[in-house]
mmCIF file of C-alpha atoms in Angstrom:
data_model
loop_
_atom_site.group_PDB
_atom_site.id
_atom_site.type_symbol
_atom_site.label_atom_id
_atom_site.label_comp_id
_atom_site.label_asym_id
_atom_site.label_seq_id
_atom_site.Cartn_x
_atom_site.Cartn_y
_atom_site.Cartn_z
ATOM 1 C CA MET D 129 0.000 0.000 0.000
ATOM 2 C CA ASP D 130 1.155 3.506 -0.716
ATOM 3 C CA PRO D 131 2.552 4.873 2.576
ATOM 4 C CA GLN D 132 0.806 8.202 1.901
ATOM 5 C CA VAL D 133 -2.566 6.456 2.073
ATOM 6 C CA LEU D 134 -1.758 4.952 5.478
ATOM 7 C CA ASP D 135 -0.426 8.323 6.641
ATOM 8 C CA LEU D 136 -3.722 9.956 5.649
ATOM 9 C CA LEU D 137 -5.728 7.276 7.470
ATOM 10 C CA ARG D 138 -3.568 7.647 10.589
ATOM 11 C CA SER D 139 -3.772 11.447 10.544
ATOM 12 C CA ARG D 140 -7.575 11.509 10.379
ATOM 13 C CA ARG D 141 -8.510 12.502 13.904
ATOM 14 C CA THR D 142 -11.638 14.027 15.375
ATOM 15 C CA VAL D 143 -11.123 17.737 15.994
ATOM 16 C CA ARG D 144 -13.361 19.499 18.484
ATOM 17 C CA ARG D 145 -11.696 22.927 18.563
ATOM 18 C CA PHE D 146 -11.686 25.197 15.529
ATOM 19 C CA THR D 147 -10.318 28.599 14.629
ATOM 20 C CA SER D 148 -12.622 31.228 13.144
ATOM 21 C CA GLU D 149 -10.755 31.138 9.810
ATOM 22 C CA PRO D 150 -13.258 30.507 7.014
ATOM 23 C CA VAL D 151 -13.121 27.360 4.912
ATOM 24 C CA PRO D 152 -12.554 28.229 1.246
ATOM 25 C CA THR D 153 -15.384 27.332 -1.131
ATOM 26 C CA GLU D 154 -13.040 25.203 -3.236
ATOM 27 C CA ASP D 155 -12.152 23.132 -0.140
ATOM 28 C CA LEU D 156 -15.840 22.576 0.626
ATOM 29 C CA GLU D 157 -16.404 21.498 -2.957
ATOM 30 C CA ALA D 158 -13.453 19.092 -2.718
ATOM 31 C CA LEU D 159 -14.872 17.614 0.514
ATOM 32 C CA LEU D 160 -18.218 17.007 -1.113
ATOM 33 C CA GLU D 161 -16.653 15.632 -4.281
ATOM 34 C CA GLY D 162 -14.741 13.180 -2.097
ATOM 35 C CA ALA D 163 -17.940 12.268 -0.263
ATOM 36 C CA MET D 164 -19.691 11.498 -3.532
ATOM 37 C CA TYR D 165 -16.982 9.025 -4.577
ATOM 38 C CA ALA D 166 -18.148 6.730 -1.777
ATOM 39 C CA PRO D 167 -19.560 3.335 -2.622
ATOM 40 C CA SER D 168 -23.306 2.906 -2.393
ATOM 41 C CA ARG D 169 -25.564 -0.071 -2.940
ATOM 42 C CA LEU D 170 -26.331 -0.421 -6.639
ATOM 43 C CA ASN D 171 -24.792 3.049 -7.053
ATOM 44 C CA ARG D 172 -28.010 4.608 -5.729
ATOM 45 C CA GLN D 173 -26.166 7.538 -4.087
ATOM 46 C CA PRO D 174 -28.975 8.457 -1.666
ATOM 47 C CA TRP D 175 -27.056 11.399 -0.190
ATOM 48 C CA HIS D 176 -27.707 15.130 -0.138
ATOM 49 C CA PHE D 177 -25.597 17.730 1.652
ATOM 50 C CA VAL D 178 -26.569 21.061 3.206
ATOM 51 C CA ILE D 179 -23.741 23.500 3.942
ATOM 52 C CA VAL D 180 -24.536 25.521 7.069
ATOM 53 C CA LYS D 181 -22.616 28.614 8.158
ATOM 54 C CA ASP D 182 -25.507 30.364 9.920
ATOM 55 C CA PRO D 183 -24.619 30.754 13.635
ATOM 56 C CA VAL D 184 -28.283 30.475 14.631
ATOM 57 C CA VAL D 185 -28.624 27.049 13.015
ATOM 58 C CA LYS D 186 -25.251 25.890 14.378
ATOM 59 C CA ASN D 187 -26.199 27.003 17.899
ATOM 60 C CA ARG D 188 -29.608 25.334 17.635
ATOM 61 C CA ALA D 189 -28.000 22.043 16.580
ATOM 62 C CA ALA D 190 -25.490 22.275 19.443
ATOM 63 C CA ASP D 191 -28.263 23.012 21.960
ATOM 64 C CA LEU D 192 -30.553 20.206 20.827
ATOM 65 C CA LEU D 193 -27.744 17.640 20.697
ATOM 66 C CA ARG D 194 -25.933 19.013 23.745
ATOM 67 C CA VAL D 195 -22.724 19.053 21.723
ATOM 68 C CA HIS D 196 -20.814 22.165 22.739
ATOM 69 C CA PRO D 197 -18.732 24.076 21.795
ATOM 70 C CA TYR D 198 -17.467 22.611 18.537
ATOM 71 C CA LEU D 199 -20.713 22.684 16.570
ATOM 72 C CA GLU D 200 -20.898 26.426 17.233
ATOM 73 C CA GLU D 201 -17.164 27.041 16.690
ATOM 74 C CA ALA D 202 -16.776 25.217 13.393
ATOM 75 C CA PRO D 203 -16.996 27.672 10.512
ATOM 76 C CA VAL D 204 -19.043 25.111 8.558
ATOM 77 C CA LEU D 205 -21.407 22.293 9.350
ATOM 78 C CA VAL D 206 -22.133 19.842 6.575
ATOM 79 C CA LEU D 207 -25.503 18.238 7.196
ATOM 80 C CA VAL D 208 -25.588 14.840 5.534
ATOM 81 C CA TYR D 209 -29.094 13.897 4.489
ATOM 82 C CA ALA D 210 -30.242 10.647 2.943
ATOM 83 C CA GLN D 211 -33.229 9.596 0.935
ATOM 84 C CA PRO D 212 -34.187 6.218 2.460
ATOM 85 C CA SER D 213 -36.504 5.370 -0.438
ATOM 86 C CA ALA D 214 -33.485 5.447 -2.778
ATOM 87 C CA SER D 215 -31.658 2.629 -1.020
ATOM 88 C CA PRO D 216 -32.416 0.122 1.734
ATOM 89 C CA THR D 217 -28.795 0.606 2.834
ATOM 90 C CA TRP D 218 -29.035 4.398 2.963
ATOM 91 C CA LEU D 219 -27.406 4.693 6.378
ATOM 92 C CA MET D 220 -24.392 2.644 5.324
ATOM 93 C CA ASP D 221 -24.180 4.541 2.033
ATOM 94 C CA VAL D 222 -24.098 7.949 3.701
ATOM 95 C CA SER D 223 -21.716 6.650 6.376
ATOM 96 C CA ALA D 224 -19.247 5.755 3.629
ATOM 97 C CA ALA D 225 -19.721 9.222 2.114
ATOM 98 C CA THR D 226 -19.182 10.810 5.519
ATOM 99 C CA GLN D 227 -15.959 8.870 6.062
ATOM 100 C CA ASN D 228 -14.722 9.993 2.649
ATOM 101 C CA MET D 229 -15.491 13.581 3.641
ATOM 102 C CA LEU D 230 -13.505 13.205 6.876
ATOM 103 C CA LEU D 231 -10.530 11.800 4.973
ATOM 104 C CA ALA D 232 -10.758 14.586 2.402
ATOM 105 C CA ALA D 233 -10.745 17.142 5.226
ATOM 106 C CA SER D 234 -7.556 15.615 6.629
ATOM 107 C CA GLY D 235 -6.011 15.614 3.169
ATOM 108 C CA LEU D 236 -6.787 19.321 2.850
ATOM 109 C CA GLY D 237 -5.295 20.104 6.257
ATOM 110 C CA LEU D 238 -8.712 20.765 7.797
ATOM 111 C CA GLY D 239 -10.142 19.451 11.028
ATOM 112 C CA SER D 240 -13.459 17.664 11.237
ATOM 113 C CA ALA D 241 -15.812 15.934 13.649
ATOM 114 C CA TRP D 242 -18.615 13.499 12.842
ATOM 115 C CA VAL D 243 -21.806 13.707 14.911
ATOM 116 C CA SER D 244 -24.607 11.222 14.357
ATOM 117 C CA SER D 245 -27.300 9.366 16.264
ATOM 118 C CA PRO D 246 -30.259 8.949 13.897
ATOM 119 C CA ASP D 247 -32.398 6.809 16.180
ATOM 120 C CA SER D 248 -32.035 8.825 19.367
ATOM 121 C CA PRO D 249 -34.765 11.136 20.726
ATOM 122 C CA MET D 250 -32.408 14.158 20.640
ATOM 123 C CA TRP D 251 -31.592 13.490 16.983
ATOM 124 C CA GLY D 252 -35.282 13.220 16.159
ATOM 125 C CA ALA D 253 -35.897 16.574 17.827
ATOM 126 C CA LEU D 254 -33.063 18.081 15.778
ATOM 127 C CA GLU D 255 -34.460 16.672 12.535
ATOM 128 C CA ARG D 256 -37.924 18.068 13.282
ATOM 129 C CA ASP D 257 -36.483 21.456 14.237
ATOM 130 C CA LEU D 258 -34.210 21.796 11.205
ATOM 131 C CA ARG D 259 -36.582 20.472 8.540
ATOM 132 C CA PRO D 260 -38.603 23.718 8.149
ATOM 133 C CA ARG D 261 -35.568 25.966 8.770
ATOM 134 C CA LEU D 262 -33.627 24.283 5.951
ATOM 135 C CA HIS D 263 -36.634 23.505 3.733
ATOM 136 C CA ALA D 264 -35.668 19.825 3.839
ATOM 137 C CA PRO D 265 -38.223 17.604 2.119
ATOM 138 C CA GLU D 266 -40.256 15.131 4.151
ATOM 139 C CA ASP D 267 -38.732 12.119 2.378
ATOM 140 C CA VAL D 268 -35.158 12.701 3.633
ATOM 141 C CA ARG D 269 -33.472 11.850 6.914
ATOM 142 C CA LEU D 270 -30.662 13.708 8.610
ATOM 143 C CA ALA D 271 -27.981 11.024 8.917
ATOM 144 C CA ALA D 272 -24.941 12.966 10.147
ATOM 145 C CA ILE D 273 -23.421 16.346 10.821
ATOM 146 C CA VAL D 274 -19.786 17.005 9.998
ATOM 147 C CA ALA D 275 -18.178 20.015 11.667
ATOM 148 C CA VAL D 276 -15.391 21.359 9.433
ATOM 149 C CA GLY D 277 -12.799 24.054 9.868
ATOM 150 C CA HIS D 278 -9.192 24.881 10.556
ATOM 151 C CA ALA D 279 -8.130 22.972 13.654
ATOM 152 C CA ALA D 280 -7.278 24.930 16.793
ATOM 153 C CA GLU D 281 -5.792 21.725 18.167
ATOM 154 C CA ALA D 282 -3.492 19.197 16.545
ATOM 155 C CA PRO D 283 -4.161 15.662 17.753
ATOM 156 C CA ALA D 284 -1.228 13.385 17.011
ATOM 157 C CA PRO D 285 -1.718 10.808 14.269
ATOM 158 C CA HIS D 286 -2.766 7.357 15.370
ATOM 159 C CA GLU D 287 0.032 4.885 15.894
ATOM 160 C CA ARG D 288 -0.347 1.304 14.730
ATOM 161 C CA ALA D 289 -0.266 0.083 18.338
ATOM 162 C CA ASP D 290 -3.165 2.440 19.201
ATOM 163 C CA ARG D 291 -5.591 0.894 16.746
ATOM 164 C CA PHE D 292 -4.378 -2.278 15.039
ATOM 165 C CA ASP D 293 -5.471 -5.254 17.128
ATOM 166 C CA PRO D 294 -4.637 -8.658 15.645
ATOM 167 C CA LEU D 295 -6.963 -10.287 18.193
ATOM 168 C CA LYS D 296 -9.877 -8.804 16.288
ATOM 169 C CA ILE D 297 -8.914 -10.624 13.099
ATOM 170 C CA HIS D 298 -10.314 -14.115 12.614
ATOM 171 C CA GLN D 299 -9.413 -16.550 9.830
ATOM 172 C CA GLU D 300 -12.263 -18.659 8.476
ATOM 173 C CA VAL D 301 -13.976 -19.036 11.880
ATOM 174 C CA TRP D 302 -14.353 -16.887 14.959
ATOM 175 C CA GLU D 303 -11.655 -17.763 17.450
ATOM 176 C CA ARG D 304 -10.673 -16.184 20.741
ATOM 177 C CA THR D 305 -7.006 -16.448 19.826
ATOM 178 C CA ASN D 306 -5.005 -14.582 17.264
ATOM 179 C CA LEU D 307 -5.149 -16.487 14.010
ATOM 180 C CA MET D 308 -3.627 -13.733 11.921
ATOM 181 C CA HIS D 309 -0.328 -15.522 11.437
ATOM 182 C CA ARG D 310 -1.502 -19.116 11.751
ATOM 183 C CA GLU D 311 -2.891 -21.383 9.073
ATOM 184 C CA HIS D 312 -6.373 -22.642 9.757
ATOM 185 C CA PRO D 313 -6.365 -26.442 10.282
ATOM 186 C CA ALA D 314 -8.182 -28.362 7.592
#
C-alpha cells in the first residue's frame, strides 16, 4: 500500500476545537466531491448535503444535541441527508460518504468531527427542528453532521499500536485467539 494512504488514514482525527478562519469554497467542494466518490448499494447515491454557516442554526444544533462548543465554533457544518426510499442501505451509504469527507478534510489540512445518532430522541428533535428551517423535504433523513474548519488543536496521528489489534482478526472461523499468522487447520 502507498505509505501516503496509510499516513492519511492515521492522521484523520476528530477535531473538536476550531479557529474562526473561514473554509474556502473550493475546499468545501473538494470535501463534497470526495464524499460522492463513496460506494453505495447499486450506485443509488442516496445522499444530499446542506452547507450551514448560519450561527443560529449551528447554535440550535449544538443546543438540541448538547454538543458544545465545537458545533458552534466550526466555521461550517455539513448536514448529511439521505433519501431512504433510494436505497435500503441508505445509512451505510451515507456513512461511507461521511468517512470519505472526513478523509478529504484531513487531506486538505482541515479538522473535522462526525456527529450522528439517527435513532435517538435528541436526533429526532433536531431533525424536526431543522426540517422547516432548511426547507428539507419530508422524504429525507438527517444522517450525520460534519463540523469542518481549521483545527485549533493538533491531535497526534494514530500509531499502529493504538488501533491495530490482531486479536480482532479471525481466519475462516471466529476464534478467541489470534489467528492472523496461523494457518487454519483443515
